[in-house]
Coordinates of C-alpha atoms in Angstrom, one line a residue:
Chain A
X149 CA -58.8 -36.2 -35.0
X150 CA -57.5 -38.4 -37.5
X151 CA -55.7 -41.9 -36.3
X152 CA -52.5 -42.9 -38.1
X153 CA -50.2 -45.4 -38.7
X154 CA -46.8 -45.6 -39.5
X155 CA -46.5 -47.6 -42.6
X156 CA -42.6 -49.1 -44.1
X157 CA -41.1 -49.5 -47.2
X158 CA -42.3 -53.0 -47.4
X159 CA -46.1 -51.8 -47.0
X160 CA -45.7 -53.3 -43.0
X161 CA -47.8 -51.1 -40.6
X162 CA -46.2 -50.3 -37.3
X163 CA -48.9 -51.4 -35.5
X164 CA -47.2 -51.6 -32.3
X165 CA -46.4 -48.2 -32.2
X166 CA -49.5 -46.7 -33.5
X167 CA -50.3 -43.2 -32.0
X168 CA -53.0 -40.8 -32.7
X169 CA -52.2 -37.5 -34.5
X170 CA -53.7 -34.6 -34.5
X171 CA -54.2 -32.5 -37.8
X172 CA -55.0 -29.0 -37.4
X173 CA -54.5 -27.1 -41.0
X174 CA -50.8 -28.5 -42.1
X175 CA -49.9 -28.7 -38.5
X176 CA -49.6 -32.1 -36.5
X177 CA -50.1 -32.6 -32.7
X178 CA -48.6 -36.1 -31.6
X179 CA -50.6 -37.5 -28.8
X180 CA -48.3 -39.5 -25.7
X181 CA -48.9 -43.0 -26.0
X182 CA -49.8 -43.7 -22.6
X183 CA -46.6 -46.3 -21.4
X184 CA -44.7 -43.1 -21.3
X185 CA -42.4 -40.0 -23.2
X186 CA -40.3 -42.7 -25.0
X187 CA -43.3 -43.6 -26.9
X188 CA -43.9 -40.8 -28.9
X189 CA -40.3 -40.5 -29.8
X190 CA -40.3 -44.0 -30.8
X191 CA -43.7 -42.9 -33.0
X192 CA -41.9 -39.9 -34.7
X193 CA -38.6 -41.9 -35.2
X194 CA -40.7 -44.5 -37.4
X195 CA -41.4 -41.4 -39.7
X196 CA -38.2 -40.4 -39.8
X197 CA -37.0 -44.1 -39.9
X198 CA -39.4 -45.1 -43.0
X199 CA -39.6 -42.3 -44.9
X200 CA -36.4 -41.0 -46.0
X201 CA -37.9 -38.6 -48.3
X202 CA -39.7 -36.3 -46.0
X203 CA -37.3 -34.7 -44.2
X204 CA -36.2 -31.6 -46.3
X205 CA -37.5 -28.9 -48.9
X206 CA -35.9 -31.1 -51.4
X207 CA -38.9 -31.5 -54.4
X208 CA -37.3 -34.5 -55.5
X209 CA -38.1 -36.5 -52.0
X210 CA -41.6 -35.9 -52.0
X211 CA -43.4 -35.8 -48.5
X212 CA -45.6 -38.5 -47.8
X213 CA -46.0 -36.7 -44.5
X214 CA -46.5 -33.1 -43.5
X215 CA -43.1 -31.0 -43.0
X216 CA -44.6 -30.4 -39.2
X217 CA -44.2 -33.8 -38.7
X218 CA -40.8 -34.6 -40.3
X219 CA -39.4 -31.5 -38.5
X220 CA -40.7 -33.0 -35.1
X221 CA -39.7 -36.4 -35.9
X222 CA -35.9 -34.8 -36.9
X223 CA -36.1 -33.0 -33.3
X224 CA -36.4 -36.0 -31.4
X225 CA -33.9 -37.6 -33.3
X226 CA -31.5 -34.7 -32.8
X227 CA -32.4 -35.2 -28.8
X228 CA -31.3 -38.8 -28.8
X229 CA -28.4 -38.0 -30.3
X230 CA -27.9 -35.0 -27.9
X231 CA -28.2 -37.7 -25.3
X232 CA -26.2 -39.8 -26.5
X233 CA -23.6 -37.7 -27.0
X234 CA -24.1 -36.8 -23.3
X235 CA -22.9 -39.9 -22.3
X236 CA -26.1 -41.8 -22.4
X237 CA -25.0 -45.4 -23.7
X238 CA -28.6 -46.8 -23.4
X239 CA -29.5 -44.2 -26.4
X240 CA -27.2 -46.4 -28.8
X241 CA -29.7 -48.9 -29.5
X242 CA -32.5 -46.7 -30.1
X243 CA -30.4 -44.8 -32.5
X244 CA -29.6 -47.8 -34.1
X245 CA -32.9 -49.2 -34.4
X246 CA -33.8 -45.9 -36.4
X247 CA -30.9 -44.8 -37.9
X248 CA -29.4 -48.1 -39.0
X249 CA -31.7 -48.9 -42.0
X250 CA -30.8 -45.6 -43.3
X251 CA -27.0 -46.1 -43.0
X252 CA -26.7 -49.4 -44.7
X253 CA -28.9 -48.5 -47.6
X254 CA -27.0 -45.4 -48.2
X255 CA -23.9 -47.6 -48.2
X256 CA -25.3 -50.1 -50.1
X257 CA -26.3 -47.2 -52.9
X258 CA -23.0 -46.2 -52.8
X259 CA -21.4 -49.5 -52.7
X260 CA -23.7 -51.8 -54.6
X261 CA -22.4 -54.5 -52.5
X262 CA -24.5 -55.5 -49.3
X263 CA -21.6 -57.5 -47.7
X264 CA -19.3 -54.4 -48.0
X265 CA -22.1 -52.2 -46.7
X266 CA -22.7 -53.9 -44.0
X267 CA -19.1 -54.0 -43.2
X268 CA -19.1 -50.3 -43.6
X269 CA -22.1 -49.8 -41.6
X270 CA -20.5 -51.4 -38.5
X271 CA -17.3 -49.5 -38.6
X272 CA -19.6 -46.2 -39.7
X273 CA -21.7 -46.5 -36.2
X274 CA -18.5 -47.6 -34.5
X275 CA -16.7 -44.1 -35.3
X276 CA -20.0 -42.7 -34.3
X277 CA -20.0 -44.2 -31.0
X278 CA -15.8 -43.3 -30.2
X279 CA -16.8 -39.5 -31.3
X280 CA -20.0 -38.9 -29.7
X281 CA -18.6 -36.6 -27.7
X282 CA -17.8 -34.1 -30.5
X283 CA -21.5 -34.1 -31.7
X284 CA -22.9 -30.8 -31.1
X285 CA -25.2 -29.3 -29.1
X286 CA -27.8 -28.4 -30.8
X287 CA -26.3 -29.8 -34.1
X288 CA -28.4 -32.0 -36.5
X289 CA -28.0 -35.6 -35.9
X290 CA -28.8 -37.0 -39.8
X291 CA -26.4 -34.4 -41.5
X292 CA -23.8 -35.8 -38.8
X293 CA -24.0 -39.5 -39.1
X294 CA -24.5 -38.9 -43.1
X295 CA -21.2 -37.0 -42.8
X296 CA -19.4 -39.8 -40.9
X297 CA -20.8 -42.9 -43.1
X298 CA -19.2 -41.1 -46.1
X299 CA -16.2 -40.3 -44.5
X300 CA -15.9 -44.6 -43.9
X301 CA -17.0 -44.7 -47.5
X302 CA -14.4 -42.7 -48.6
X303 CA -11.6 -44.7 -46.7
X304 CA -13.1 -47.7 -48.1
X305 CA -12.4 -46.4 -51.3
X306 CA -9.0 -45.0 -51.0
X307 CA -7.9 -48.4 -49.5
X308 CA -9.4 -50.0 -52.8
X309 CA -7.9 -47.9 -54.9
X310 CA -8.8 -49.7 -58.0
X311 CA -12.4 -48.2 -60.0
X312 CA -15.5 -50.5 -59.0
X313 CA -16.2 -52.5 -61.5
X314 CA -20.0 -52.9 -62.0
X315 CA -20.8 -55.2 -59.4
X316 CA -24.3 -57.2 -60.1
X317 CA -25.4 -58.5 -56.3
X318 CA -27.7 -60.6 -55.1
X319 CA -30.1 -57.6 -54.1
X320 CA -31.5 -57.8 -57.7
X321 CA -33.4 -60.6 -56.8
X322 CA -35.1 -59.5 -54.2
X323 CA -36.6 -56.3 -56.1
X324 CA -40.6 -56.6 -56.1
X325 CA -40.7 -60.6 -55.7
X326 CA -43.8 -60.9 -55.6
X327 CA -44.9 -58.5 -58.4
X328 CA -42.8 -60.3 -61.0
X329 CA -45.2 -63.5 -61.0
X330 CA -48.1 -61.0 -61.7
X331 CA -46.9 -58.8 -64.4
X332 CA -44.1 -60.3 -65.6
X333 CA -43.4 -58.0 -68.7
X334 CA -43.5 -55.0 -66.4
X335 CA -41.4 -56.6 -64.1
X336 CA -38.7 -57.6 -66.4
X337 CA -38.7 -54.0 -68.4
X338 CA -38.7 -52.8 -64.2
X339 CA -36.0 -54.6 -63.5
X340 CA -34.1 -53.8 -66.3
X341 CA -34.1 -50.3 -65.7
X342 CA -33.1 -51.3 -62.2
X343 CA -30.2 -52.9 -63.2
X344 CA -29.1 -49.7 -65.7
X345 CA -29.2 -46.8 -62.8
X346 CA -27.7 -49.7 -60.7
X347 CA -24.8 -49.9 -63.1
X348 CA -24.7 -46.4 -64.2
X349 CA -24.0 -45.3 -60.3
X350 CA -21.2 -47.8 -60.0
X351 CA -19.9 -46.6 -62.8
X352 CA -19.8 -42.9 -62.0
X353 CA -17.6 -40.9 -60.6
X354 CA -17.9 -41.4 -56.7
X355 CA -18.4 -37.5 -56.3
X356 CA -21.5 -37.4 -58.7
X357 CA -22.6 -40.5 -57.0
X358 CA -23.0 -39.7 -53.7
X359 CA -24.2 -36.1 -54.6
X360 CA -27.2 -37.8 -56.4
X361 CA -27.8 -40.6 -54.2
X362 CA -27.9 -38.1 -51.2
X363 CA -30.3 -35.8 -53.5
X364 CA -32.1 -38.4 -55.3
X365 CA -32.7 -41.0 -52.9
X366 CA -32.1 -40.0 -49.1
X367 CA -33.8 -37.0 -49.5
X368 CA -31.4 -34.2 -48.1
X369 CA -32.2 -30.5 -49.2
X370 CA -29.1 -29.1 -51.6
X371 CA -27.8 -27.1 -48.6
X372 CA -27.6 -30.0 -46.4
X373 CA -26.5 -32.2 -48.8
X374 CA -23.6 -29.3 -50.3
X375 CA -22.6 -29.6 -45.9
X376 CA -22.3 -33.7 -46.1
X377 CA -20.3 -33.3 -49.0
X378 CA -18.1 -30.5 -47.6
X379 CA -18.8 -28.4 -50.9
X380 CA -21.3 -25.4 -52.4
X381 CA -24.6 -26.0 -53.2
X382 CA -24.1 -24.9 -56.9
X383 CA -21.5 -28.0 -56.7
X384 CA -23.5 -30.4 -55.4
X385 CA -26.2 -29.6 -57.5
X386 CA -24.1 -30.0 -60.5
X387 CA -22.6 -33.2 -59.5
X388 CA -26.0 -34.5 -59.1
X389 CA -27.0 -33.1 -62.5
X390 CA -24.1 -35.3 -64.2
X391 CA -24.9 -38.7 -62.3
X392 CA -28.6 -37.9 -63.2
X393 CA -27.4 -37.0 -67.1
X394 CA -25.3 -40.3 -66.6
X395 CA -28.1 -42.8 -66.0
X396 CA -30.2 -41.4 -68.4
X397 CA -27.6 -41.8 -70.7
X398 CA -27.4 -45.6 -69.6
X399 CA -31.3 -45.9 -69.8
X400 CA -31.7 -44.7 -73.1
X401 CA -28.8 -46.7 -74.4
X402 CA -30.6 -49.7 -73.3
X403 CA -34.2 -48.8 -74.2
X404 CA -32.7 -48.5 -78.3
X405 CA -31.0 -51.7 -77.6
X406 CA -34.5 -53.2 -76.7
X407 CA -36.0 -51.2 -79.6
X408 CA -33.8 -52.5 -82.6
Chain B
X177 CA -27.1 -24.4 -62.9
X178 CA -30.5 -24.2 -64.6
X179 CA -31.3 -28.0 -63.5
X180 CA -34.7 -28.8 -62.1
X181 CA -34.3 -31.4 -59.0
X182 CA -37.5 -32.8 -60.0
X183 CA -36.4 -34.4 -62.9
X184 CA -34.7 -36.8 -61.0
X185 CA -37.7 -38.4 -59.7
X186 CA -37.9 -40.2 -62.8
X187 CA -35.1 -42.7 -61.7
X188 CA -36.1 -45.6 -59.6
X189 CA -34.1 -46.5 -56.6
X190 CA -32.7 -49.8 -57.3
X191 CA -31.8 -50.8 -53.6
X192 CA -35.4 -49.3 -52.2
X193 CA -37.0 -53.2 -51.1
X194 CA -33.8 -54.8 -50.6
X195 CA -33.5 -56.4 -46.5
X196 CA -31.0 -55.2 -44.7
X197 CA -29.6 -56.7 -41.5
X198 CA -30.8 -54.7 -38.2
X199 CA -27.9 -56.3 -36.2
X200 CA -26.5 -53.3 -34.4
X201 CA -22.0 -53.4 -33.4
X202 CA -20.8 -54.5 -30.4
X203 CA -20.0 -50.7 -28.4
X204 CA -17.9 -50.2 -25.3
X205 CA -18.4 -48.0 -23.1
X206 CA -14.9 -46.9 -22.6
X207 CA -15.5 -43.4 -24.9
X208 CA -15.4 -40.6 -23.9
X209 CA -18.4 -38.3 -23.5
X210 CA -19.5 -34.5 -24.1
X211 CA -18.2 -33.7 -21.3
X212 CA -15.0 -35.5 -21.5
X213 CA -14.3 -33.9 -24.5
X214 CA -15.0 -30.5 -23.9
X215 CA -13.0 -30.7 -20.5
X216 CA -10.0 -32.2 -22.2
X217 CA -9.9 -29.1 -25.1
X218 CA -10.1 -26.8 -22.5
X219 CA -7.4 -28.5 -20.6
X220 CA -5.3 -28.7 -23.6
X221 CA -5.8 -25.1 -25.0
X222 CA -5.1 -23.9 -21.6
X223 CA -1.7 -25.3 -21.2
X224 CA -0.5 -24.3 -24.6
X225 CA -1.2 -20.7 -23.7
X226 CA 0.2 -21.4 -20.5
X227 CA 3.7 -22.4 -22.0
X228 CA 3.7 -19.8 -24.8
X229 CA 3.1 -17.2 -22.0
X230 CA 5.9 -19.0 -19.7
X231 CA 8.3 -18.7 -23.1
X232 CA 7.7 -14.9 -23.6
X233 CA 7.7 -14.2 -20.0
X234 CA 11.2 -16.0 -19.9
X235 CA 13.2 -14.2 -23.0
X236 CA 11.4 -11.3 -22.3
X237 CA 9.8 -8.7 -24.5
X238 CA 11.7 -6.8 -26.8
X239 CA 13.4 -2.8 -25.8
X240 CA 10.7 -1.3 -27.9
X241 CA 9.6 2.0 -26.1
X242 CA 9.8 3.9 -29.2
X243 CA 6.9 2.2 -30.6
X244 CA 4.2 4.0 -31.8
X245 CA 0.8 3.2 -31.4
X246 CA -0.1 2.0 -35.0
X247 CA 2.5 -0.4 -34.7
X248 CA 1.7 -1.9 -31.7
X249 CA -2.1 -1.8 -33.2
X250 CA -1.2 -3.2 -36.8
X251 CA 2.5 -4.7 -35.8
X252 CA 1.2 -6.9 -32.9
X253 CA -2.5 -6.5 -33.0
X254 CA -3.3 -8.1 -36.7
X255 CA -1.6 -11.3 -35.9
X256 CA -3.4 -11.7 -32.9
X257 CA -7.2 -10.5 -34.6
X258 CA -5.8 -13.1 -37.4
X259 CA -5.0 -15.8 -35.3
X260 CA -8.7 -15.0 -33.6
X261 CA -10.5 -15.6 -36.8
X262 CA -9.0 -18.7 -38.2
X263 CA -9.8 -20.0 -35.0
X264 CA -13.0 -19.1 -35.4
X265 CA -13.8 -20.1 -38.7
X266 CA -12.0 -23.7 -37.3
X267 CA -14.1 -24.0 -34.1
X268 CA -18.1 -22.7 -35.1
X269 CA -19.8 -24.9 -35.5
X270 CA -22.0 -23.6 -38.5
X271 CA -25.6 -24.5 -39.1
X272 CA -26.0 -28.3 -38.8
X273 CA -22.9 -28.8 -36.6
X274 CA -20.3 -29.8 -39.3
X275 CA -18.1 -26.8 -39.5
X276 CA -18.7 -23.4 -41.0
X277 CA -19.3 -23.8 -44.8
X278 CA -15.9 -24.0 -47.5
X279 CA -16.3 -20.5 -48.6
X280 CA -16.1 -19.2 -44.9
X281 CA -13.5 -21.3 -43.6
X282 CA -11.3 -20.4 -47.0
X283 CA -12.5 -16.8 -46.0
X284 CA -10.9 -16.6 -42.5
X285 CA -8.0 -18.2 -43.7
X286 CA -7.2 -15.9 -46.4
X287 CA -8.1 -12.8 -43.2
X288 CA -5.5 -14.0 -41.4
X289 CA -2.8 -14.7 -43.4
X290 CA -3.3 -11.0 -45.2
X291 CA -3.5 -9.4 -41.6
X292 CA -0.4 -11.1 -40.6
X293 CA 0.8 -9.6 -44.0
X294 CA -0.2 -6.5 -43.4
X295 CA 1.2 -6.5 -40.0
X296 CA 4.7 -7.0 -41.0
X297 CA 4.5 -3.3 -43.2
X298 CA 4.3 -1.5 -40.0
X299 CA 7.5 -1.6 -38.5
X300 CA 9.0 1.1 -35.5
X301 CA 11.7 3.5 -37.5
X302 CA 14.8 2.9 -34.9
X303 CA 14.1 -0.7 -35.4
X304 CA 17.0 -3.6 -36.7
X305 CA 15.8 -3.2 -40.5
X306 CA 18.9 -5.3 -41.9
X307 CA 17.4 -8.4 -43.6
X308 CA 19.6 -11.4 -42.5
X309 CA 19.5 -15.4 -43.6
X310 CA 20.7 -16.2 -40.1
X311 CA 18.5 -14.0 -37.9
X312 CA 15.7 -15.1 -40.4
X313 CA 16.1 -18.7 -40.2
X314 CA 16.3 -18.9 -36.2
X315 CA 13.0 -16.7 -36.0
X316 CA 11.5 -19.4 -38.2
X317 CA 13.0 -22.2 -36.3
X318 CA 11.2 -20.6 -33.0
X319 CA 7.9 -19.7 -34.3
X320 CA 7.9 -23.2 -35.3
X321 CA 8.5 -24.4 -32.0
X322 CA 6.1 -22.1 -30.7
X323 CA 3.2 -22.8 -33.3
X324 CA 4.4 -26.7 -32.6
X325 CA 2.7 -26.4 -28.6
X326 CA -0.3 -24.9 -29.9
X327 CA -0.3 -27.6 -33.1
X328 CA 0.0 -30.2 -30.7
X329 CA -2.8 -29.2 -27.9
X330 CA -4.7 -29.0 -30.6
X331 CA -4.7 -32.5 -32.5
X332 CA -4.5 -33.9 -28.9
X333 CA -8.1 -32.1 -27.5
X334 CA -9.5 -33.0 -31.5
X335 CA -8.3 -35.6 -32.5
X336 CA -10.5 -38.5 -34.8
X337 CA -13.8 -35.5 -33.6
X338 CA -14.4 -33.3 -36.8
X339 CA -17.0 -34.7 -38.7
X340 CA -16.7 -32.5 -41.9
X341 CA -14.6 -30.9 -43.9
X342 CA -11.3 -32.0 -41.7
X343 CA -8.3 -30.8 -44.1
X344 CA -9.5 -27.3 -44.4
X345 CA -10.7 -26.9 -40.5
X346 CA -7.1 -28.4 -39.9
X347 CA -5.5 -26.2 -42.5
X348 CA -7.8 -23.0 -40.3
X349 CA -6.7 -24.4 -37.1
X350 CA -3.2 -24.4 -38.0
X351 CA -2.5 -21.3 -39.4
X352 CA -4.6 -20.2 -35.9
X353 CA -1.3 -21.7 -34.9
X354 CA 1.3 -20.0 -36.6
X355 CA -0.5 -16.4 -36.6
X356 CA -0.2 -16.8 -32.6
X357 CA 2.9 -17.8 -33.1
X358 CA 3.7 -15.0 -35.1
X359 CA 2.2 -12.8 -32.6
X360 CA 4.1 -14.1 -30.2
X361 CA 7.4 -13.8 -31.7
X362 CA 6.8 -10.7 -33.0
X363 CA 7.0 -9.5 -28.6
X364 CA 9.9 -10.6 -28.2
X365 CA 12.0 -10.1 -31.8
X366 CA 13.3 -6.2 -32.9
X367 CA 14.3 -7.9 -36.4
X368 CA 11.5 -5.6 -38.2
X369 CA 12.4 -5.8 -41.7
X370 CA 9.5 -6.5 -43.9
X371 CA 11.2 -9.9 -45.5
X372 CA 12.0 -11.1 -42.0
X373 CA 8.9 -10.8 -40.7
X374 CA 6.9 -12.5 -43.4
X375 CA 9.4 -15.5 -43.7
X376 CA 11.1 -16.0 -39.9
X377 CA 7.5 -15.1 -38.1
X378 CA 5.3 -16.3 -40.9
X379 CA 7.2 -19.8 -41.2
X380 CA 5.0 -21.0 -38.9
X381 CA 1.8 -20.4 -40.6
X382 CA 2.8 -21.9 -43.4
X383 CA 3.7 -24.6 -41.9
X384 CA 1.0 -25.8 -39.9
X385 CA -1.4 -24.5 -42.3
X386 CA 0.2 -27.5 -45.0
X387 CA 0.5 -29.7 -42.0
X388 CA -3.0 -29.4 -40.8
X389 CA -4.5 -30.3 -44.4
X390 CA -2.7 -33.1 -45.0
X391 CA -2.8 -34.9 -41.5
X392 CA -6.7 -34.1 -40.8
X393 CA -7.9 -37.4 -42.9
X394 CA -5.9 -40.2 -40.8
X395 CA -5.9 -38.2 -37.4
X396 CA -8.6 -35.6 -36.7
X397 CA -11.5 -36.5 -39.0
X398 CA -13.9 -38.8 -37.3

């Protein structure tokens, strides 16, 4: 019997929600914690919830977890949202709790702007909430609300109209604080890369963007992703290829800046 | 595309330790449910048949007992098998619960609008062959009309609920529509000739087919 823990992006362990697992060969066996069912969803939700990149076949998300353990943590999320959808309003928070991390950041990657991201995230979980009832039944929750936060990313950008000009935000400074005092060399060549695939995705084209940023960093398999995007896979592969050619491009440019 | 996803490992995420705010919307309960929602497209659906069957049953069926049995197969039939698939290409759900993928839905629109097509080929040999802009133009006006109850039911029971791929579901749904409508009309009119047929009975698809595409992004897509 091996005891886990449930560990964010941030290095924070979920104490509180600690559970035993259970690893037989590849396969995981969640143990109830003993205040009740809600627990262990609660458990599996944290792996969903902090690790967006175990949650498909996709090679480029690598699983920090085992796939048994992402697919169970995706079946409970797919049963709140069945709930939900049921008419259960007292599901809303929970969903929330796990599901909005994931929203804004994918806005925010899409946006580079954390004020219009959050503003987006709102109206993203409020169009969630006015169609629950069209969710279906046995339909995959993540594909769903990915599908309806680009849909209020797409508006967003129609209304705009004009091309987003790089936009530098405040995140920047908030990237590995308290590594930059230790290595500051590292840190500065870090976050100048940072700041080049930052600029380079809100440069691209918004197609190639979200294609990679849905690939790249929220870990959907192609054939998910190709769904979200309402397109083939060969598509949204290729769109992905571009934005990736596209910061690379930007990257290199900078490193032969640095050079001469 | 001989492009290895792996390689994209190599670029960092630049937005992977920024805070974000937890603070969740302020939700009413005032939406409507599963339930609601499945009750109120069955209500819908049912009264648009209802009033297309009342309109047929009212003008009445066209004098057609010379008609052979591949026309009534092919003549009536592939409307109705066409109207059957677009609808189902618009209404599965597919794998994940977003729609049946681009290719399919494109698919069962192109079945149905080359059964309805085909359908008009087959045509009874005593019927009214004589192409005419007049006869023509008030088939298209009714199929319209027809197609415009079934259009209607439709946005109603789905409105601001499909999640994915909206314009070509719509573009499915509607053509669903018209090839009903076509169906329909096809009962009750003896104009047979080929161009009548494709442009008085066909209007319809057409035009619920554009009209779905363009109005899913501000009314049906959620």
């Amino acid at each position: 019997m091996v005891l886990g823990r449930v560990y964010g992006h941030d290095g924070s362990c979920a104490r509180t929600r600690l559970h035993a697992v259970v690893a037989v060969a590849q396969e995981c066996v969640w143990v109830p914690w003993p205040s009740g069912s809600h627990a262990v969803g609660w458990s599996l939700l944290n792996a969903v919830s902090m690790n967006a990149k175990d949650l498909s076949s996709n090679p480029v998300a690598a699983p920090s977890a085992s796939t048994a353990q992402s697919r169970a943590a995706e079946a409970v999320l797919n049963e709140l949202m069945d709930r939900y959808a049921r008419g259960d309003d007292s599901a809303f928070g929970e969903l929330h709790e796990h599901l909005g991390p994931r929203v804004r950041r994918f806005l925010l990657r899409l946006t580079s702007n954390s004020a219009v991201a959050e503003e987006l995230a709102q109206d993203a979980f409020l169009r969630m909430h006015r169609a629950r009832g069209s969710f279906t039944p046995g339909g995959a929750a993540l594909p769903w609300v990915y599908t309806v936060t680009r849909n209020v990313f797409l508006d967003h950008e129609r209304k705009r109209k004009v091309q987003s000009a790089v936009v530098l935000n405040e995140a920047l400074a908030q990237v590995h604080p308290d590594s930059v005092s230790r290595q500051p060399d590292n840190v500065l060549d870090s976050r100048r890369a940072l700041e080049q695939v930052r600029e380079a995705l809100a440069r691209m084209p918004v197609s190639q963007r979200e294609a990679f940023v849905l690939l790249r960093f929220e870990g959907l398999s192609v054939a998910d992703a190709a769904e979200v995007l309402g397109t083939t896979e060969a598509s949204a592969k290729a769109r992905a290829f571009r934005a990736y050619e596209a910061i690379r491009q930007a990257t290199k440019t900078v490193e032969n800046e640095g050079k001469e | 595309m001989d492009f290895d996803l792996d390689q994209m490992r190599e670029i960092p995420d630049p937005y992977e330790d920024v805070s974000l705010s937890r603070v969740p919307p302020t939700i009413s309960s005032a939406t409507v449910n599963r339930t609601t929602v499945e009750r109120r497209r069955r209500a819908a659906i049912t009264i648009a048949l209802l009033l297309e069957t009342a309109w047929i049953a009212g003008e009445g069926f066209a004098a057609r007992s010379e008609l052979g049995a591949s026309f009534v197969v092919a003549g009536f039939g592939f409307p109705l098998l066409g109207a059957g698939v677009a609808w189902l290409v618009f209404s599965r759900p597919g794998r994940l619960g977003l729609g049946l993928s681009h290719r399919r839905v494109a698919a069962g629109i192109a079945t149905a609008i080359v059964l309805f097509g085909v359908s008009a080929l087959f045509a009874p040999p005593s019927a009214m062959r004589m192409f005419t802009v007049s006869s023509t133009f008030t088939c298209a006006t009714t199929a319209v009309l027809l197609g415009a109850v079934l259009f209607t039911a439709g946005v109603f029971a789905y409105r601001g609920m499909i999640a994915g791929s909206a314009w070509l579901r719509m573009a499915a749904f509607g053509v669903a529509c018209g090839s009903l409508a076509a169906f329909i009309l096809r009962l009750h009119c003896p104009g047979d000739s080929i161009l009548h047929v494709l442009l008085g009975h066909g209007a319809a698809m057409l035009v619920f087919g554009l009209l779905g595409a363009t109005a899913a992004r501000r009314t049906m897509r959620v």
